Coordinates of C-alpha atoms and ligand atoms in Angstrom, one line a residue:
X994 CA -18.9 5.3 18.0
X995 CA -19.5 4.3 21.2
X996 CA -17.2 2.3 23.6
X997 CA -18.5 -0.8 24.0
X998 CA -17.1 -4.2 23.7
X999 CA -18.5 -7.8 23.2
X1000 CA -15.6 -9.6 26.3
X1001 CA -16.2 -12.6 24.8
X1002 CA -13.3 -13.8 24.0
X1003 CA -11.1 -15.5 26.1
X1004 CA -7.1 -13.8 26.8
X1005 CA -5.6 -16.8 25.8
X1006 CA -1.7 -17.7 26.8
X1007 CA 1.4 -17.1 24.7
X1008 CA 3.1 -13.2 24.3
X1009 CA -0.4 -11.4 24.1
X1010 CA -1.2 -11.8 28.2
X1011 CA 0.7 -8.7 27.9
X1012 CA -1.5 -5.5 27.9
X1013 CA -1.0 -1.7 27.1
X1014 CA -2.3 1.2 29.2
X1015 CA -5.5 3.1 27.0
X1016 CA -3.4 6.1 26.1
X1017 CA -0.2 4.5 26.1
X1018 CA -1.7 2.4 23.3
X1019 CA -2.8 5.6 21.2
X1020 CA 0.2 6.7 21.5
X1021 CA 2.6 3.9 20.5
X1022 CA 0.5 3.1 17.5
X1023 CA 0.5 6.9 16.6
X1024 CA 4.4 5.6 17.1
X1025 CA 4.2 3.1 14.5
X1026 CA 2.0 5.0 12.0
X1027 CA 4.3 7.6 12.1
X1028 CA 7.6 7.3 10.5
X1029 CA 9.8 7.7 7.9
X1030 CA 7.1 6.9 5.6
X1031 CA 5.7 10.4 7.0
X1032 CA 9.0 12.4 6.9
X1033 CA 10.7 11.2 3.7
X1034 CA 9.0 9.4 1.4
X1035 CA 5.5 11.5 1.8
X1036 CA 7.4 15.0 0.8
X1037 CA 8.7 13.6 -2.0
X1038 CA 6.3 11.8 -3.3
X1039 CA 3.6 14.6 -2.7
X1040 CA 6.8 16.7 -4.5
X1041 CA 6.0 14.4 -7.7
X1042 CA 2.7 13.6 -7.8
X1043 CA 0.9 17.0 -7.5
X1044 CA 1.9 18.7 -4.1
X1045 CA -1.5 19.7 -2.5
X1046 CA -3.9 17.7 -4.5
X1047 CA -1.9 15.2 -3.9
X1048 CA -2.3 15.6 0.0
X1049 CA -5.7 15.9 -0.3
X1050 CA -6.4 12.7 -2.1
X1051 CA -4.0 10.8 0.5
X1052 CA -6.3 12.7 3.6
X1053 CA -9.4 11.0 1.4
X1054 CA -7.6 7.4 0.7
X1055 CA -6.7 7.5 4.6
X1056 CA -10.1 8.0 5.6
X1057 CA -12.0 5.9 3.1
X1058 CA -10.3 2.4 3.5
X1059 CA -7.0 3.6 5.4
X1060 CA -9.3 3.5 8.6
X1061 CA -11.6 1.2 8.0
X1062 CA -9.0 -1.3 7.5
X1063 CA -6.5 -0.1 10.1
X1064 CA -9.9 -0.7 12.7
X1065 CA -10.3 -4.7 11.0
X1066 CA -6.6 -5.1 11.8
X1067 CA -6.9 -3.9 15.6
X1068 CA -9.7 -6.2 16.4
X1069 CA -8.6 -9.3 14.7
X1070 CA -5.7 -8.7 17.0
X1071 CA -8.0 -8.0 19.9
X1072 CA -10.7 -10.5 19.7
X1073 CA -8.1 -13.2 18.6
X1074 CA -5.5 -12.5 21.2
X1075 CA -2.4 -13.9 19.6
X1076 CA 0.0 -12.8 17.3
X1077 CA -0.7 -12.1 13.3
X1078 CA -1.1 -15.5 12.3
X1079 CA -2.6 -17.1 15.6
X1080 CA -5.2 -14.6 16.2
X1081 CA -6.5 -15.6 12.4
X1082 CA -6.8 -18.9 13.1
X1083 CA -8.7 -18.6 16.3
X1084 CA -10.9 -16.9 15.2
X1085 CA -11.7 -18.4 11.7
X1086 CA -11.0 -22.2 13.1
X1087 CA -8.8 -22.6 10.4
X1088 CA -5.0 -23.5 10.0
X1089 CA -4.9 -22.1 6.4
X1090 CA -5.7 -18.2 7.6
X1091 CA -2.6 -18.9 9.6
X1092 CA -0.3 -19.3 6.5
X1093 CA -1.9 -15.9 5.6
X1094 CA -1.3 -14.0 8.5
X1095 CA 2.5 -15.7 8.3
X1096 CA 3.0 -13.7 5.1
X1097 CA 2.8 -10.4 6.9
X1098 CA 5.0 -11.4 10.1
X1099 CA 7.3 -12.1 7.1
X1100 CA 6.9 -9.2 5.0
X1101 CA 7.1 -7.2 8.4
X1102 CA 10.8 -8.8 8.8
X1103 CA 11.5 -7.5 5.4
X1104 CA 10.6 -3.8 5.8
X1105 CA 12.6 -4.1 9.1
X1106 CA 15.9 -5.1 7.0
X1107 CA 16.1 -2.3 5.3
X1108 CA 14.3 0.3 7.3
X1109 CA 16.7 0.0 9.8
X1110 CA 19.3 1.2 7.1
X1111 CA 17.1 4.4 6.3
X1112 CA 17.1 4.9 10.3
X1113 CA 20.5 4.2 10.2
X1114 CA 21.6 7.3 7.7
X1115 CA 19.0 9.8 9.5
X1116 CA 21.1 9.1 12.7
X1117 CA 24.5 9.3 11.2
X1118 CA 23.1 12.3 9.4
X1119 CA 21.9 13.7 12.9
X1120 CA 25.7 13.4 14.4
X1121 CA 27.3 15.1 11.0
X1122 CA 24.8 18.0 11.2
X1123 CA 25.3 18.6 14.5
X1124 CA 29.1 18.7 14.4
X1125 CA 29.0 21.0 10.8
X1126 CA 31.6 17.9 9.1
X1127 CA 28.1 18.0 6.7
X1128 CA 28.7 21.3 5.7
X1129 CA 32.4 21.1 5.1
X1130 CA 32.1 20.4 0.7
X1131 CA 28.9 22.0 -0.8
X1132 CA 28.8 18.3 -3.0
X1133 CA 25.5 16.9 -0.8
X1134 CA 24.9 14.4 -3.8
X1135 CA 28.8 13.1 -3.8
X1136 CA 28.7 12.7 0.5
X1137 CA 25.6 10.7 0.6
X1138 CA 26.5 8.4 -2.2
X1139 CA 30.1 8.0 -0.5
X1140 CA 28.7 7.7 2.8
X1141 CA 26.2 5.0 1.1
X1142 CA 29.0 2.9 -0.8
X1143 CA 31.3 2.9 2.6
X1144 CA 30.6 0.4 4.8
X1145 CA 29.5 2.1 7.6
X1146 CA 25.6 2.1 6.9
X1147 CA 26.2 -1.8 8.3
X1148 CA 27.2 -0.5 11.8
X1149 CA 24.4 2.3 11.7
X1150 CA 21.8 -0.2 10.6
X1151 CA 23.3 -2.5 13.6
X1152 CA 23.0 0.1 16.3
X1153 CA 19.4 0.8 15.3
X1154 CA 18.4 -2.7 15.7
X1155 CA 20.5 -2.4 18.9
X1156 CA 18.2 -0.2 20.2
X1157 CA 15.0 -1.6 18.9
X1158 CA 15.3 -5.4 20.0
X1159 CA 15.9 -3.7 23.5
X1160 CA 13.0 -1.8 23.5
X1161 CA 11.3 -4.6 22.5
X1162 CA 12.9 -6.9 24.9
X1163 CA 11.9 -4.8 28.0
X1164 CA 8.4 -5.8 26.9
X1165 CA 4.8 -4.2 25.8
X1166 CA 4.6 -1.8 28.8
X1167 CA 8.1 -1.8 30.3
X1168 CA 9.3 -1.3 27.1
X1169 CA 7.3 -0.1 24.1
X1170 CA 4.7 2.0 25.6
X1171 CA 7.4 3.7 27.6
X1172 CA 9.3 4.3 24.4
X1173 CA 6.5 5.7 22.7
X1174 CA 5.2 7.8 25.4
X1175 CA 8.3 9.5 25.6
X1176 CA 9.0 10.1 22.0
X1177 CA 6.2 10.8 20.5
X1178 CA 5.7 14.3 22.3
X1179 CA 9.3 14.6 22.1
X1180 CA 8.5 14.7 18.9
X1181 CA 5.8 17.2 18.6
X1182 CA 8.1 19.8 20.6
X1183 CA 11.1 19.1 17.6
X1184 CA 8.5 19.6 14.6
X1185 CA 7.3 22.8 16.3
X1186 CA 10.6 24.1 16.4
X1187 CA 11.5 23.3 13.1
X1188 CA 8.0 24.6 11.4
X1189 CA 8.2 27.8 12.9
X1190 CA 11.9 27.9 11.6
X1191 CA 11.1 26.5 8.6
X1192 CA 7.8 29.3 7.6
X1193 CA 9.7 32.4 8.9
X1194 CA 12.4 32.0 5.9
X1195 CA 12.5 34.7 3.2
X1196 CA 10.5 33.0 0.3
X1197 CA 8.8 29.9 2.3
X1198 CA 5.4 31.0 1.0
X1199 CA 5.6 29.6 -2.4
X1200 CA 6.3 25.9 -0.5
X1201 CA 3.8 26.6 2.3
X1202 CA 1.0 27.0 -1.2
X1203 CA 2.6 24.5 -3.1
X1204 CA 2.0 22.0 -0.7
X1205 CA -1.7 23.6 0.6
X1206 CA -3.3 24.9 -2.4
X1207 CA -4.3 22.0 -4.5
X1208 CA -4.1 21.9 -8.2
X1209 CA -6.6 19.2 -9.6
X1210 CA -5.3 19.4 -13.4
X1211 CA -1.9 17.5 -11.7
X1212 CA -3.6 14.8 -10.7
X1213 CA -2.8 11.3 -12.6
X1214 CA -4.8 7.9 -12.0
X1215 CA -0.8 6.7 -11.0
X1216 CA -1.0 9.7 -8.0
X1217 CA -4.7 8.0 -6.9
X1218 CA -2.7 4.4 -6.5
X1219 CA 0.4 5.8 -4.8
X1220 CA -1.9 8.0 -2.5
X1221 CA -3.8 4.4 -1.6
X1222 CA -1.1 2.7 -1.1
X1223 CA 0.9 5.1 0.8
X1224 CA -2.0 5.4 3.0
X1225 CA -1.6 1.5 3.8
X1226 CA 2.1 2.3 4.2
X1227 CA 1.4 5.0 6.7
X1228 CA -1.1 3.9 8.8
X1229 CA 1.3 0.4 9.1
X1230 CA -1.3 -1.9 7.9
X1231 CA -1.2 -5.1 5.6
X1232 CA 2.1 -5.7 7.9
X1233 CA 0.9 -7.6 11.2
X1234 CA 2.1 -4.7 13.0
X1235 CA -1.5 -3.3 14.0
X1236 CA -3.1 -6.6 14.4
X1237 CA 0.1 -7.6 17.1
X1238 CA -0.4 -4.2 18.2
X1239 CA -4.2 -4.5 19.2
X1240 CA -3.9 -7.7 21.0
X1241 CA -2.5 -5.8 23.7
X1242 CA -5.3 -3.7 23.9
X1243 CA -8.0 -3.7 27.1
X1244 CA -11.5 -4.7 26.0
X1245 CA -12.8 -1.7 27.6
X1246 CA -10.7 0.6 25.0
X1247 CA -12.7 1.9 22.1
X1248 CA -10.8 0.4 19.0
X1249 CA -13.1 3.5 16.7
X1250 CA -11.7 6.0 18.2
X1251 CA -8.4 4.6 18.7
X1252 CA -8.4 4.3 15.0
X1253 CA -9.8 7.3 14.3
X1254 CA -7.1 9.2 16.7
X1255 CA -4.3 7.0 15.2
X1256 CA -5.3 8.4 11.5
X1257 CA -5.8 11.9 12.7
X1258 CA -2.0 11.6 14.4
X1259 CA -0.9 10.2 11.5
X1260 CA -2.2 12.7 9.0
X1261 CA -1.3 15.7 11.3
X1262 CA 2.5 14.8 11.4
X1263 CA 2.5 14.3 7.3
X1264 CA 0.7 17.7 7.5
X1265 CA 3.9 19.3 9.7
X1266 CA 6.2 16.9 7.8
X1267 CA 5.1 18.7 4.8
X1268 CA 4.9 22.3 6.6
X1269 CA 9.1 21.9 7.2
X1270 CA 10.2 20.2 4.1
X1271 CA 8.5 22.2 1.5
X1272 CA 8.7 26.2 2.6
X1273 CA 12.5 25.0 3.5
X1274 CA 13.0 24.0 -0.5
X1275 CA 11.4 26.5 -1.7
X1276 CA 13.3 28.8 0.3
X1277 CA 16.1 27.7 -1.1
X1278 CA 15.4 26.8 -4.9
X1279 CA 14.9 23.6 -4.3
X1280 CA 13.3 21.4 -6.1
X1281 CA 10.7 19.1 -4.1
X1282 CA 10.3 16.1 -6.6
X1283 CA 13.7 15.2 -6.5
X1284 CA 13.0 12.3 -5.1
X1285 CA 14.1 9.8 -2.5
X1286 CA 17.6 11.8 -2.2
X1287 CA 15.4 14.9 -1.3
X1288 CA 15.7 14.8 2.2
X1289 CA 19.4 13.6 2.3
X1290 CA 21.4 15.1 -0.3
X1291 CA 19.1 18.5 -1.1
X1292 CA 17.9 19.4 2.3
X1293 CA 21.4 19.8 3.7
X1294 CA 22.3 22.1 0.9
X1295 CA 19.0 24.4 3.0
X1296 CA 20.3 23.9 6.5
X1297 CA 24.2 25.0 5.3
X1298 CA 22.6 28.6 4.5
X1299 CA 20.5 29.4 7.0
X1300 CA 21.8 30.6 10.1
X1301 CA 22.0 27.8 13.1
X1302 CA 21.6 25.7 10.2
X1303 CA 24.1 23.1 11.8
X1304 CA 21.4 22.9 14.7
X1305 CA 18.1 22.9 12.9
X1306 CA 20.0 20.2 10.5
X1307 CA 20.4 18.0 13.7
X1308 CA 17.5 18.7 15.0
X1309 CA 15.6 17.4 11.7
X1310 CA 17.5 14.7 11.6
X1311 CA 16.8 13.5 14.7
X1312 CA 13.1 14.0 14.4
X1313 CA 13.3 11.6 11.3
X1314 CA 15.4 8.5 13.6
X1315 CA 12.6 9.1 16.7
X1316 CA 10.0 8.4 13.9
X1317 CA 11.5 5.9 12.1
X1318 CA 12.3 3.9 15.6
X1319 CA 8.8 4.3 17.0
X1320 CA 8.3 2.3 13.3
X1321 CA 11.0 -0.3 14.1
X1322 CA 10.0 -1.2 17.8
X1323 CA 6.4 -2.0 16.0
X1324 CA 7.5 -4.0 13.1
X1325 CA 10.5 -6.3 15.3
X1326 CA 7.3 -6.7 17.6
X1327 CA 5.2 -8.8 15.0
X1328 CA 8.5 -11.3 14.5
X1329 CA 9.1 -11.1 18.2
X1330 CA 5.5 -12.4 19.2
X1331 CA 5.5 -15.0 16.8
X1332 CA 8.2 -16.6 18.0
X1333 CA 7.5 -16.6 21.4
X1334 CA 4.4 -18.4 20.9
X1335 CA 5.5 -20.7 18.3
X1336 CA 9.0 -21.7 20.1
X1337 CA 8.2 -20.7 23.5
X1338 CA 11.2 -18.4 23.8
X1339 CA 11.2 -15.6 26.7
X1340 CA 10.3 -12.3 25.0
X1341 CA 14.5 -11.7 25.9
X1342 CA 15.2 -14.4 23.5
X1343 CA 12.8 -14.0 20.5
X1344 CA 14.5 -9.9 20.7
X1345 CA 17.6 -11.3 20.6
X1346 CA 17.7 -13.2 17.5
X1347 CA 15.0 -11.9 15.4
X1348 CA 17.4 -8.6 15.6
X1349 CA 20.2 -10.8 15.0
X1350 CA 18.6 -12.2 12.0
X1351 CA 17.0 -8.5 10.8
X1352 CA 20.7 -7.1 10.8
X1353 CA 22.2 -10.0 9.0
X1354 CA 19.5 -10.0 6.2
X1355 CA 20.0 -6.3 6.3
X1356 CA 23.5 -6.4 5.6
X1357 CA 23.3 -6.6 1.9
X1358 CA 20.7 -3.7 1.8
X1359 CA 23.2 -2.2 3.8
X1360 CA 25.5 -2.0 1.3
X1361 CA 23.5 -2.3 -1.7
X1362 CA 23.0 1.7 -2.3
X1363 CA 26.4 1.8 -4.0
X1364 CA 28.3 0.0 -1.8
X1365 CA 29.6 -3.1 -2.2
X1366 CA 26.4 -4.8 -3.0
X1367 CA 25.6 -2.8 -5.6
X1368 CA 26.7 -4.9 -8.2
X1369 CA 24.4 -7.8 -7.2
X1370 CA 21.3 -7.5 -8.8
X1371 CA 17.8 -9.6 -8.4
X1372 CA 15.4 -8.9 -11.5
X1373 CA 17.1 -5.9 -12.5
X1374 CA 17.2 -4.4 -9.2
X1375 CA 19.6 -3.5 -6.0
X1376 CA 19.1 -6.1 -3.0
X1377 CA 17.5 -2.5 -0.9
X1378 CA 14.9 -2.1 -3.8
X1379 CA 14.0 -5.8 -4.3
X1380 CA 13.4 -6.2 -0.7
X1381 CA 11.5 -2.4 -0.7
X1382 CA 9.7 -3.9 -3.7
X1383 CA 8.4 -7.6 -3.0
X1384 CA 7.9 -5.8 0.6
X1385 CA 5.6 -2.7 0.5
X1386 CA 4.7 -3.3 -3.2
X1387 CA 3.2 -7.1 -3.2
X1388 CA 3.1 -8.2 0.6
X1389 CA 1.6 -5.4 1.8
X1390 CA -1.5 -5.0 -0.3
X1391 CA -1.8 -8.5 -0.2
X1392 CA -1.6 -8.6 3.6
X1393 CA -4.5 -5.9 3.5
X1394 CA -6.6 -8.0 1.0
X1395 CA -6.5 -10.7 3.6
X1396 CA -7.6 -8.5 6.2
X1397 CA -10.7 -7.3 4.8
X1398 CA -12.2 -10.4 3.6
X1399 CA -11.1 -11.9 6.9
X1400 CA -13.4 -9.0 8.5
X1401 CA -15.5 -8.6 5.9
X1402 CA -16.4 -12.5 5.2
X1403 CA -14.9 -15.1 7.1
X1404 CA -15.3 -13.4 10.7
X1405 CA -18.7 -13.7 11.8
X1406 CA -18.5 -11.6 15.1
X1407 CA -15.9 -8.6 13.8
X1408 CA -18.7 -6.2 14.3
X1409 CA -19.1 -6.8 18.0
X1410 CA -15.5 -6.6 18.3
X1411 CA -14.8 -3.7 16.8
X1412 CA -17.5 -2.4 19.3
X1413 CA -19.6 0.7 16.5
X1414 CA -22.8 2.2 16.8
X1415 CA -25.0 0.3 14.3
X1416 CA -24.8 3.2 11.5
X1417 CA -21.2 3.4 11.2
X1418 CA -20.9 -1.1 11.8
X1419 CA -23.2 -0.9 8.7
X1420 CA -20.6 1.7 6.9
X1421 CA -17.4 0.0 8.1
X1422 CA -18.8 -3.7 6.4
X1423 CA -19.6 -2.0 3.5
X1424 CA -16.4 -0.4 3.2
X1425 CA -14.5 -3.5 4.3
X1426 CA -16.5 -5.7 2.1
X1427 CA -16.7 -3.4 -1.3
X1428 CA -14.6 -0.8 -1.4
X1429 CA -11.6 -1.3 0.0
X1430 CA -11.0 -5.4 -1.5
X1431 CA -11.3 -3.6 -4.5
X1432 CA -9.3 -0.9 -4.5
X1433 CA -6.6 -2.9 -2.3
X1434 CA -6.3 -5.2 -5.7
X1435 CA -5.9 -2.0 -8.1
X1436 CA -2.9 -0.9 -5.3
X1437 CA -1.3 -4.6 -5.9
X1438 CA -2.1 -4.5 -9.5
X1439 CA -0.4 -0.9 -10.1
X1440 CA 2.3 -1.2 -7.6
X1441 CA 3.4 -4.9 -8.3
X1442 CA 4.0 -3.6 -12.0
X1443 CA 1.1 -5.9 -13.8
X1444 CA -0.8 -2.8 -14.6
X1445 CA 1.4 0.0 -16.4
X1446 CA 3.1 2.8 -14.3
X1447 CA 6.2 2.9 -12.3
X1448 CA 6.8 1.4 -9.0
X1449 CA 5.8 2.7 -5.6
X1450 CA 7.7 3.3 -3.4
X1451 CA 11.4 4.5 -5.4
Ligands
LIG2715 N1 4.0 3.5 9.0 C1 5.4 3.5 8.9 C2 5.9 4.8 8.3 O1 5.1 5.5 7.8 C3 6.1 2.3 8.3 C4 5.5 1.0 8.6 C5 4.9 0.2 7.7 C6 5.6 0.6 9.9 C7 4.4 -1.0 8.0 C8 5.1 -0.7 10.3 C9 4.5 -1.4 9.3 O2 7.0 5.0 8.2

């Protein structure tokens, strides 16, 4: 790859005048890739669906179209200098790509309503860890289900918003870059900590293989669609969030190796995610396909025995709210740009009520895990997983499917954004044109329900 780029298109008006520094930009999108997709749902789904060979086939889906779509995303953004519906329909001429690119600003909102809530119960979790009230009654299961049917997962899921629409406010430098270059090494420093805890206990080995020595007889065609689609998940794409994301980027920057170092962050904290939550459950009889509540209601039941456990309990926690707000700054971003180019707010104003809006649609997911939502049902499931559903199971791969035959047919001059040697241009169209439409429609097809297996994503 070499770093070359085509500057032919003009920086047009609206939010995307605004530009991030080169490593600034790594970094933040390493911020956005990495979240709690990466430290909660990956454990537990690697936990379910095969434990190494499980891992290995997600490193393989995020290199195979995970990257070669996540690179299409950054330079529609780039060459079309707007936000994720704008930047489609200057570069295709056409208003109808801009309904397209809509869906994802929407189903960016969505994730935000009830991500928040998830980052909402790691901080709360964070302060009860720290103070030891989480380790007062043994019953993990009963505290996180009372603590989920109180009401207090409203005011958690507000004060993460809080936090994100003013990050976002402060704007693409003065804000989110700074955010992000903070955090994300802040970051690194927690997970060493906690790996080096988490490998030294008596018995860790059994997780540490578990998780690292793959097993191919586990494998299922239903843990080849969830590893797809969780790579989408991960690496933020299908959601607007990359595409708003790369048009801040400098033409000079390399958008291959941004990619590429955006997938190798992303796949190395999974890797450490994975290197603490296993050996610590398997320390500790634990077992890691519990499911969603692994992190929540069986991890605690780890940190009450080991010694400090109060400490590395917080410390986890926290690690898991940094991650999921690097997430949240990204996805209230796509909203935030939108609106400022469509109503011509200030970037103050489009912050301020699209995190109004996100905590008052996220009230009911909020208080839909047993509290008192719970009750209220849309086809057969809780407000939290309708919205997870239509969300990351059928607005997602859709918004990916756009993407790649964006790139890989309507877009005549992707190639010289996107800025590749002529081998790997030739690779990347192939990908984007063949092989990853294709298996983007089996991850809608599986995870919407029309073809049989559960859902992704519970
Ligand atoms: N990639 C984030 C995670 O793994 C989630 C996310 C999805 C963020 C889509 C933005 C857009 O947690």
């Amino acid at each position: 790859m070499q770093n070359q780029t085509s500057g032919k298109s003009s920086d047009q008006g609206g939010s995307a005048t605004e530009r991030f520094s080169s490593s600034g930009f790594i970094l933040t999108a390493i911020g956005s890739a990495v979240g709690l997709g990466n430290m909660w749902k990956f454990p537990y789904i690697t936990g379910k669906y095969g434990g190494a060979a499980f891992f290995l086939l997600f490193i393989i889906c995020l290199l195979v179209v995970g990257l070669p779509v996540l690179l299409a995303e950054l330079a529609i953004g780039r060459g079309g200098r707007g936000n994720a519906s704008t930047s489609f329909i200057r570069l295709s001429k056409s208003k109808y790509w801009g309904g397209f690119g809509f869906l994802s600003i929407f189903g960016a909102f969505m994730i935000l309503s009830f991500y928040s809530v998830v980052a909402g119960w790691t901080i709360h979790y964070a302060i009860i860890s720290f103070s030891n009230v989480l380790f007062q009654d043994a019953d993990y299961t009963h505290r996180f289900t009372s603590f989920a049917a109180s009401g207090m997962p409203v005011l958690w899921q507000v004060a993460v918003m809080a936090i994100t629409g003013a990050v976002v406010a402060k704007g693409v430098s003065g804000g989110i870059e700074k955010f992000n270059k903070i955090l994300i090494p802040g970051m690194l420093v927690l997970l060493i900590v906690l790996i080096v805890r988490s490998v030294t206990l008596p018995g860790a080995m059994a997780g540490v293989e578990f998780f690292l020595k793959p097993d191919f007889s586990k494998l299922t065609t239903e843990s080849v669609l969830v590893a797809l689609g969780h790579a989408f998940f991960s690496l933020s794409l299908g959601m607007g969030t990359m595409l708003t994301y790369g048009s801040y980027v400098e033409r000079r920057q390399s958008l291959g190796q941004a990619a590429a170092a955006v997938g190798a962050g992303d796949l190395l904290y999974a890797l450490i995610a994975g290197l603490i939550i296993f050996p610590t459950s398997f320390a500790f009889g634990i077992e890691p396909s519990q499911g969603a509540g692994l992190v929540f209601m069986a991890l605690p039941a780890a940190f009450s025995a080991m010694p400090l456990g109060g400490v590395f309990g917080g410390l986890f926690f926290i690690l898991l709210a940094i991650a999921a707000l690097t997430s949240t700054v990204s996805l209230l971003e796509v909203p935030v740009a939108y609106a400022m180019d469509k109503w011509r707010l200030s970037r103050n104003k489009a912050a301020l009520w699209t995190t109004v809006l996100c905590c008052i649609v996220g009230v009911p997911s909020a208080l839909s895990v047993g509290g008192a939502f719970s009750g209220f049902t849309i086809a057969g499931k809780s407000f939290f997983d309708f919205v997870d559903f239509v969300a990351s199971n059928i607005i997602l791969p859709v918004g990916g499917l756009i993407v790649t035959i964006f790139t890989g047919y309507v877009w005549k001059k992707a190639g010289e954004e996107a800025g590749l040697t002529n081998g790997m241009f030739k690779l990347w169209m192939f990908v984007i044109r063949y092989i990853a439409p294709v298996l983007v429609i089996l991850i809608f097809l599986y995870s919407s329900g029309i073809i049989s297996g559960g859902e992704y994503g519970k």
